[in-house]
CSV table of C-alpha atoms in Angstrom, one decimal:
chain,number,residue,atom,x,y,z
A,7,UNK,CA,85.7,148.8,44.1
A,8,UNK,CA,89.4,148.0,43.0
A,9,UNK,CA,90.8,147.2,39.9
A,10,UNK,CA,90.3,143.5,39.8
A,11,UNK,CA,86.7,142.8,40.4
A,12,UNK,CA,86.4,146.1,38.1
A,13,UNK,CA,86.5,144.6,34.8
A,14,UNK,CA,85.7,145.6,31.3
A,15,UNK,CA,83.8,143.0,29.1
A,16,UNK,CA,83.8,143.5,25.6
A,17,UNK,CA,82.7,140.9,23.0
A,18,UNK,CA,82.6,138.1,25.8
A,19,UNK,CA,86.2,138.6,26.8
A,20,UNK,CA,87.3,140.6,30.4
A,21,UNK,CA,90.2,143.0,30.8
A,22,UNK,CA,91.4,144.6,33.2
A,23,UNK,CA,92.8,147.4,32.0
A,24,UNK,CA,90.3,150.3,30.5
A,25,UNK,CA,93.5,152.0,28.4
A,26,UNK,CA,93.4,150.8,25.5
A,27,UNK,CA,96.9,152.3,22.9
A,28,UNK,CA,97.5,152.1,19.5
A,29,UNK,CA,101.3,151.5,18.1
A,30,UNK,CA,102.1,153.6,15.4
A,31,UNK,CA,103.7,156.8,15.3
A,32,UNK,CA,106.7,155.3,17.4
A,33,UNK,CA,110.4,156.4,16.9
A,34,UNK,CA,111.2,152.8,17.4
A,35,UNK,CA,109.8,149.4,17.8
A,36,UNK,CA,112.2,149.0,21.1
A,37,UNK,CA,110.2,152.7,22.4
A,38,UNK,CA,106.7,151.0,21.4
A,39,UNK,CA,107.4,148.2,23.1
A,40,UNK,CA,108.2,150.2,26.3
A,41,UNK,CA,105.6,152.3,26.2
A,42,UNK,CA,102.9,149.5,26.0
A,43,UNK,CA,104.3,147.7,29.1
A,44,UNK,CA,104.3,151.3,31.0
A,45,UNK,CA,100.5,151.7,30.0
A,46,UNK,CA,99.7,148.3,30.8
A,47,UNK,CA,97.3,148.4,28.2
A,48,UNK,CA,95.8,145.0,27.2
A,49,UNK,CA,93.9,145.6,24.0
A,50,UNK,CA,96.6,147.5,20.9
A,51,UNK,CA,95.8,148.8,18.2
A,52,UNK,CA,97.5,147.9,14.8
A,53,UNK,CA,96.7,148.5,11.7
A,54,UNK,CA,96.7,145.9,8.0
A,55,UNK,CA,99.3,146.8,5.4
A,56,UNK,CA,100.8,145.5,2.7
A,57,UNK,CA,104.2,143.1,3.6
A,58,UNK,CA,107.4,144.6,2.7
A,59,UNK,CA,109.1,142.1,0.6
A,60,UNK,CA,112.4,143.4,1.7
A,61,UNK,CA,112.6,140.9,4.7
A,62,UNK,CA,115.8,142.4,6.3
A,63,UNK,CA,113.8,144.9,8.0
A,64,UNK,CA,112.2,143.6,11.1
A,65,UNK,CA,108.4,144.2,12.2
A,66,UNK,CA,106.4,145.4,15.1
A,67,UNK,CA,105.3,141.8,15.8
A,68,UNK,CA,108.9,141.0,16.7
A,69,UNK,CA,108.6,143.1,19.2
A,70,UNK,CA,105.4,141.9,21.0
A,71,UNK,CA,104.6,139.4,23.3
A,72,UNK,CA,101.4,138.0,22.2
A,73,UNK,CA,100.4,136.4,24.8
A,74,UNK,CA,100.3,139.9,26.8
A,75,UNK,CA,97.8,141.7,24.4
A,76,UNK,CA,94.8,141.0,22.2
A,77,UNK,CA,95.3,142.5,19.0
A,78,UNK,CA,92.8,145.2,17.7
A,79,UNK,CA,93.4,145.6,13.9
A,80,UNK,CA,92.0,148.6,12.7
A,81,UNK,CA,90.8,149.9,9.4
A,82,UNK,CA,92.4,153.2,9.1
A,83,UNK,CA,93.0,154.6,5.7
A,84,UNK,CA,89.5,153.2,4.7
A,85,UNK,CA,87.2,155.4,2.9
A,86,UNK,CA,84.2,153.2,2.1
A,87,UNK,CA,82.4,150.0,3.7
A,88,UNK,CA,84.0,148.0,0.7
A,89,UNK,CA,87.7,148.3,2.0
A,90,UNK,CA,86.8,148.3,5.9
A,91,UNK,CA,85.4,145.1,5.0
A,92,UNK,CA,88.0,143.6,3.2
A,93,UNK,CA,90.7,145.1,5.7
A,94,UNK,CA,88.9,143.4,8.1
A,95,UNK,CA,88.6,140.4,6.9
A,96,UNK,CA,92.4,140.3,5.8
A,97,UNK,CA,93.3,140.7,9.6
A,98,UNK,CA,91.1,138.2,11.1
A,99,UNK,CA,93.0,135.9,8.4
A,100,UNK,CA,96.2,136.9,9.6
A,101,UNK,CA,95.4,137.6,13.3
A,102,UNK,CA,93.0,134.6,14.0
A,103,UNK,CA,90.8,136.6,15.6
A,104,UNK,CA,87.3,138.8,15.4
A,105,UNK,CA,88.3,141.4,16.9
A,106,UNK,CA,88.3,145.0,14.8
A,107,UNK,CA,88.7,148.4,15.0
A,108,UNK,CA,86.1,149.8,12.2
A,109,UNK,CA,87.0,152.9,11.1
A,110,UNK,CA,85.6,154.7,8.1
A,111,UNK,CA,86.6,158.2,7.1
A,112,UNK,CA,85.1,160.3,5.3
A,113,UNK,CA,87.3,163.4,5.0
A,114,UNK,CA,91.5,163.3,4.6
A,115,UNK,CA,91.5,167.0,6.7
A,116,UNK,CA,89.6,166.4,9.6
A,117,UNK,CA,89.6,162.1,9.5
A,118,UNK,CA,85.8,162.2,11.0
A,119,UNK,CA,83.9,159.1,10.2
A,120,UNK,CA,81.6,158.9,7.1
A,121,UNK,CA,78.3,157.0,9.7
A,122,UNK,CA,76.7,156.1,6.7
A,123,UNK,CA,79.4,153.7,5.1
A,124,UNK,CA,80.3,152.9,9.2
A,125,UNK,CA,76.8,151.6,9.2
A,126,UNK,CA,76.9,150.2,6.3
A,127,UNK,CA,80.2,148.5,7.1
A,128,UNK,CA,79.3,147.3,10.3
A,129,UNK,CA,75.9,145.9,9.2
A,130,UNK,CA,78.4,143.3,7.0
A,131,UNK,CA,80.5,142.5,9.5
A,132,UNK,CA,78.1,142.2,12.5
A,133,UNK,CA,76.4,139.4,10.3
A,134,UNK,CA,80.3,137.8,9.1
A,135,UNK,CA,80.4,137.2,13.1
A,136,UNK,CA,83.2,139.9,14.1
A,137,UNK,CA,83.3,141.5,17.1
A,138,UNK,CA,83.0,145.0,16.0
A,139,UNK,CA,84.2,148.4,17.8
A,140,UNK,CA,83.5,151.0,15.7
A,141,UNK,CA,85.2,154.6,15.8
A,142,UNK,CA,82.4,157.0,15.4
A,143,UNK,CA,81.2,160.8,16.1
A,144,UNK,CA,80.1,161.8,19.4
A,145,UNK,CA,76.3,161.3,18.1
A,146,UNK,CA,73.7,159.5,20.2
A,147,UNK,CA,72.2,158.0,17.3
A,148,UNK,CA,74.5,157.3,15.3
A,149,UNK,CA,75.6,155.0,18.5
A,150,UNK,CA,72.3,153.8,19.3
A,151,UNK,CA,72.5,152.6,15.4
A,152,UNK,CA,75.6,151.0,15.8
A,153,UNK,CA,74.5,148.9,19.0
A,154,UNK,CA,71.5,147.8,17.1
A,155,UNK,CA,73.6,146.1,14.5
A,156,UNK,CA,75.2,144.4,17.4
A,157,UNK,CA,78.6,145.9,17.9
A,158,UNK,CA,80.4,145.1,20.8
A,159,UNK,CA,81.2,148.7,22.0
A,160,UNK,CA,81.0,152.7,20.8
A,161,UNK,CA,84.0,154.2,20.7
A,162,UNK,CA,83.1,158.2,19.8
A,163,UNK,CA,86.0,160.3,19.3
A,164,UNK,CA,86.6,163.8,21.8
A,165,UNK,CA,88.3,165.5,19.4
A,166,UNK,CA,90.0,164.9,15.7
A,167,UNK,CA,92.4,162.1,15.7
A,168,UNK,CA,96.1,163.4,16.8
A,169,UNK,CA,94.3,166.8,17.5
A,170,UNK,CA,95.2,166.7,21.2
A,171,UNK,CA,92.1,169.1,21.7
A,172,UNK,CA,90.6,166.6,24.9
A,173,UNK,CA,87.0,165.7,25.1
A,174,UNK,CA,85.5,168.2,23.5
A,175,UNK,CA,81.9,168.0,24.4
A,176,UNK,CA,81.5,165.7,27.4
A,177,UNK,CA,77.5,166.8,27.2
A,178,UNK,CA,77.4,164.4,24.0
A,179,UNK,CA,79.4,161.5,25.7
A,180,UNK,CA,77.0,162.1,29.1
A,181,UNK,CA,74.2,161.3,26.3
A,182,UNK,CA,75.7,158.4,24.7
A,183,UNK,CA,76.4,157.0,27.7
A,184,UNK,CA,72.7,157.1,29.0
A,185,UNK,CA,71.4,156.1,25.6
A,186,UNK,CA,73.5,152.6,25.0
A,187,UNK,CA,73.8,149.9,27.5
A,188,UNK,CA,78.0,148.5,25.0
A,189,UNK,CA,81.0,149.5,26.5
A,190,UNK,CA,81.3,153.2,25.7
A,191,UNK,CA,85.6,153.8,24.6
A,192,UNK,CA,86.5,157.4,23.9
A,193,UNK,CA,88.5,156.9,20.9
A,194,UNK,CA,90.9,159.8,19.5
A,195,UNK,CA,91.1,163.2,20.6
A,196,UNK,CA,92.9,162.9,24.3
A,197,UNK,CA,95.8,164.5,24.6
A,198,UNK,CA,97.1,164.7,28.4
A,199,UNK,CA,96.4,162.3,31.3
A,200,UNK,CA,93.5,165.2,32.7
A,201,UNK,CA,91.5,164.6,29.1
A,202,UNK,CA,91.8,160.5,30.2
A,203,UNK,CA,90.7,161.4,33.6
A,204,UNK,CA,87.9,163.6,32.1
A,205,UNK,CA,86.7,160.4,29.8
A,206,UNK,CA,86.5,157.7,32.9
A,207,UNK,CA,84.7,160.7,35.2
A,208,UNK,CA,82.2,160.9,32.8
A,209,UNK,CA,81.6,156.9,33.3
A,210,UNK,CA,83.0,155.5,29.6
A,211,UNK,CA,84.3,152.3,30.0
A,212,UNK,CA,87.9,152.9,28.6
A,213,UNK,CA,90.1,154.8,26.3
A,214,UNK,CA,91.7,154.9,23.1
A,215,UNK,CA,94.9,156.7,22.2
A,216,UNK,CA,98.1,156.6,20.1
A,217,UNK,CA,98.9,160.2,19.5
A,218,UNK,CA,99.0,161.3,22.9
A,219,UNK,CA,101.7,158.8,24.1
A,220,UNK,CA,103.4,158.3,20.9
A,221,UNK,CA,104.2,162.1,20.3
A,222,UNK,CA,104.6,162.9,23.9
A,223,UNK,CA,108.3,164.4,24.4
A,224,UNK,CA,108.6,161.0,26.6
A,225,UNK,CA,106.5,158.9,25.2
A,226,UNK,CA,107.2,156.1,28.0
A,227,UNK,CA,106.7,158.3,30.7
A,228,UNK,CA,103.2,159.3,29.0
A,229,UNK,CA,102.3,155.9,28.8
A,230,UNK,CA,102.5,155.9,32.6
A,231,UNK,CA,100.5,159.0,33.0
A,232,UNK,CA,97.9,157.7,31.1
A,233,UNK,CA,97.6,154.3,33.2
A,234,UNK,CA,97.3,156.4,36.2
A,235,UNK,CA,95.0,158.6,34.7
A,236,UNK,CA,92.4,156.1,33.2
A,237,UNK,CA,92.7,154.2,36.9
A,238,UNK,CA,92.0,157.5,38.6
A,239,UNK,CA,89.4,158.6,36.4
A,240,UNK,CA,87.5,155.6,36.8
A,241,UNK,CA,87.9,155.2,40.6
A,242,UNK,CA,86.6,158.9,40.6
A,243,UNK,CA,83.7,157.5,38.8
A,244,UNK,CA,82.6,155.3,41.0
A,245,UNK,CA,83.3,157.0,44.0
A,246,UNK,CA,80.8,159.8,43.3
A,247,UNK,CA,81.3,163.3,42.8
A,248,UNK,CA,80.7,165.9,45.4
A,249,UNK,CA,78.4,168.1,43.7
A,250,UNK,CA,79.4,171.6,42.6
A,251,UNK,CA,78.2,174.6,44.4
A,252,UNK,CA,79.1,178.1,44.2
A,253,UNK,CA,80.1,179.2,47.6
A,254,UNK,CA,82.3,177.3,50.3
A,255,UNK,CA,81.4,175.0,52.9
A,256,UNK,CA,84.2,174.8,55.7
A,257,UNK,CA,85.4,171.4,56.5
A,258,UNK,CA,87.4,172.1,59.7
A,259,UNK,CA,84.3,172.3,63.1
A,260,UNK,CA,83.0,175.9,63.2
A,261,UNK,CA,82.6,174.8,67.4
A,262,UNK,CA,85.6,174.9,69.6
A,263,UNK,CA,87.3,178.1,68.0
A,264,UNK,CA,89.4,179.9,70.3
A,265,UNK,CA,88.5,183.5,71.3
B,12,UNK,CA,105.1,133.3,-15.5
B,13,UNK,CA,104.2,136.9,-14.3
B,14,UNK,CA,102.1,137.7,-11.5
B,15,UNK,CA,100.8,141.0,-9.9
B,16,UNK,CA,102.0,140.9,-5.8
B,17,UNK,CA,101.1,144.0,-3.8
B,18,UNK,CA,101.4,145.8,-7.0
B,19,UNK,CA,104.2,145.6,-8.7
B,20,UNK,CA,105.0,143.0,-11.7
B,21,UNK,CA,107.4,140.0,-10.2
B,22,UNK,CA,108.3,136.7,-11.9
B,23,UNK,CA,107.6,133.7,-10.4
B,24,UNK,CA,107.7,129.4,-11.5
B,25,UNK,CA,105.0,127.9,-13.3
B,26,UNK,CA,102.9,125.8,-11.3
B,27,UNK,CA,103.9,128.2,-8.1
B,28,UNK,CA,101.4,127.4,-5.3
B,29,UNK,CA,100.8,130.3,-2.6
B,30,UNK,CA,102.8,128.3,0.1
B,31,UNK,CA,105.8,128.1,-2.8
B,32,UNK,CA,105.7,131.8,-3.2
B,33,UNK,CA,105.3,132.0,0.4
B,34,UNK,CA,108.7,130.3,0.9
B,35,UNK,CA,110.7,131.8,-2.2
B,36,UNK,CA,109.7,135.6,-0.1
B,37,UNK,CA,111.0,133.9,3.1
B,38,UNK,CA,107.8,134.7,4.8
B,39,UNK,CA,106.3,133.0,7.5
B,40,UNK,CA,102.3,132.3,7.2
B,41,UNK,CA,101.6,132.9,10.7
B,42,UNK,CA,101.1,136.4,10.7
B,43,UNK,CA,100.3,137.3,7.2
B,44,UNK,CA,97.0,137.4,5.7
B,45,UNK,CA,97.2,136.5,1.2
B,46,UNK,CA,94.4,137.7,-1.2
B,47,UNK,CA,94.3,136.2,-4.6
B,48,UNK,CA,92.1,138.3,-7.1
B,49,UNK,CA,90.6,140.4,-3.8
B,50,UNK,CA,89.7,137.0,-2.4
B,51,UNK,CA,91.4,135.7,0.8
B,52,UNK,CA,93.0,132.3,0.6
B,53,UNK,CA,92.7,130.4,4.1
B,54,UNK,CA,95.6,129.3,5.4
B,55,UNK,CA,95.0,125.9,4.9
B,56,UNK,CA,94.7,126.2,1.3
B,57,UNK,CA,98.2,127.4,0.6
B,58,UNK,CA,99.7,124.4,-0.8
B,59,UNK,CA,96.6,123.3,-2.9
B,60,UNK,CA,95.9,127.1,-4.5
B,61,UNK,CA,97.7,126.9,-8.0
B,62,UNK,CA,98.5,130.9,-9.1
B,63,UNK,CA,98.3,131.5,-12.3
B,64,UNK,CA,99.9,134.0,-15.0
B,65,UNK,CA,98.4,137.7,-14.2
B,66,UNK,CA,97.0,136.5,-11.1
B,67,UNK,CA,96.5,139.3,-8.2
B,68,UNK,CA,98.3,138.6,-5.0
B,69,UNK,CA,98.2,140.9,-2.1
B,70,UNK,CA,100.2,140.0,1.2
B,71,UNK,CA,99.3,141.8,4.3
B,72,UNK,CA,100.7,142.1,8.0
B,73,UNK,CA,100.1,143.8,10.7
B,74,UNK,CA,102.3,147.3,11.1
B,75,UNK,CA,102.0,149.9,14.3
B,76,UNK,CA,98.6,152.0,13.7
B,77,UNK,CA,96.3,153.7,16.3
């Protein structure tokens, strides 16, 4: 199977790429830039905030072809269904499309999702005809919930956003991914191009990062990994696994040795 | 007259329609999203939507975010 008949299909729309990369957390909008191309990512993450009236200062926008990437406004910074909603439908108005990240948090510290308002949230939005990916915890039901109400994907987090910790219990992905029939995204929680590997070998249909890339020493030549890692992973995937066994199994002919 | 934009107090013409206030900030409407009173004014109601005195305006873009 190679790349281009591989594609993902969320919300009607095909991709080819399964990395999906935020852009914040840059030291530059000339370095974001960079590292998007080097990731070929097609889906970004940005996120809604107020405009600086100072107009001198330029914005990420300026800095992105548009035509290159669909736009994935998120809702971070929400703590209830009542702003995620209204966040949402502030970047449809300004992005023209349906297309959201829903995120609801429910604690500052750790920046896991509050289900009930995410639920609650996507409920409202689902009806308002968005095409909803939703950030959520690593919870089967919580998931099965959220396909239900018609979101277009799961995206359960590995670890704590910006935590770097990897997928954390690839048991509860495994799950989720034979309970839902949407896209399964791991969303937050990678931190090297092995935890991205891990993610696609474990069959999810892409993943979501910032942190890793963006804090990376070279943030561009993370970018890069990632790509590689997230096409590996998913080749891997489909390939099939050997399966694991405790002792070894020569591969070079027992026959024909000498003596 | 006074109105409230993305929180702090600024003073703008009577009569000021969201595509005038639009242009006096020197931003383009393409990319920007405008709430008046927490609701969202559509694009194509910018020259028609009158603000007036106290109104709420919030302006929104799109910044780098994961």
């Amino acid at each position: 199977m190679t790349q281009t008949t591989d594609k993902l299909i969320i919300g009607g729309r095909e991709f080819t790429s399964r990395l999906m990369v935020g852009t914040g957390k840059y030291a530059s909008f000339e370095q974001t830039a960079r590292a998007l191309e080097m990731s070929g990512a097609e889906i970004i993450t940005v996120a809604v905030r107020r405009i600086n009236l100072d107009r001198s200062k330029e914005s990420l926008l300026d800095y992105i072809d548009l035509k290159k990437y669909t736009l994935l406004p998120n809702t971070a910074g929400c703590y209830t269904a009542e702003d995620a909603v209204r966040t949402c439908r502030l970047a449809r108005e300004a992005g023209m499309s349906d297309f959201v990240k829903l995120e609801v948090l429910g604690d500052e510290k750790t920046l896991f999702p509050d289900n009930e308002e995410l639920l609650k949230a996507a409920r409202i939005l689902v009806a308002e005809g968005f095409t909803v990916l939703p950030y959520c915890s690593d919870d089967v039901i919580v998931c099965k919930k959220l396909e239900d109400l018609g979101c277009a994907a799961v995206m359960p987090l590995g670890a704590p956003i910006g935590s770097g910790l990897g997928i954390r219990n690839p048991y509860n992905i495994r799950i989720i991914l034979e309970s839902v029939s949407v896209p399964v995204i791991v969303d937050a929680g990678v931190g090297s191009a092995s935890d991205a590997a891990i993610a696609m070998e474990l069959g999810c249909a892409g993943v979501l990062m910032n942190t890793a890339i963006a804090g990376a020493r070279d943030p561009i030549a993370m970018a890069e990994a990632m790509k590689l890692a997230v096409i590996a992973g998913r080749l891997s995937f489909k390939a099939g696994r050997i399966p694991r066994k405790l002792y070894a199994n020569a591969s070079s002919p027992l026959d024909g040795l000498i003596g | 007259m006074q109105i409230i934009l993305n929180g702090d107090s600024v003073e703008t013409m009577d009569n000021c329609t969201v595509a005038a206030l639009l242009q006096q900030l020197g931003i383009s409407r393409e990319r920007v999203a405008v709430e008046l009173n927490a609701d969202i004014v559509p694009k194509i109601g910018y020259e028609k939507q009158l603000l007036v005195d106290g109104d709420k305006i919030e302006i929104v873009h799109f910044v780098g975010g994961g």
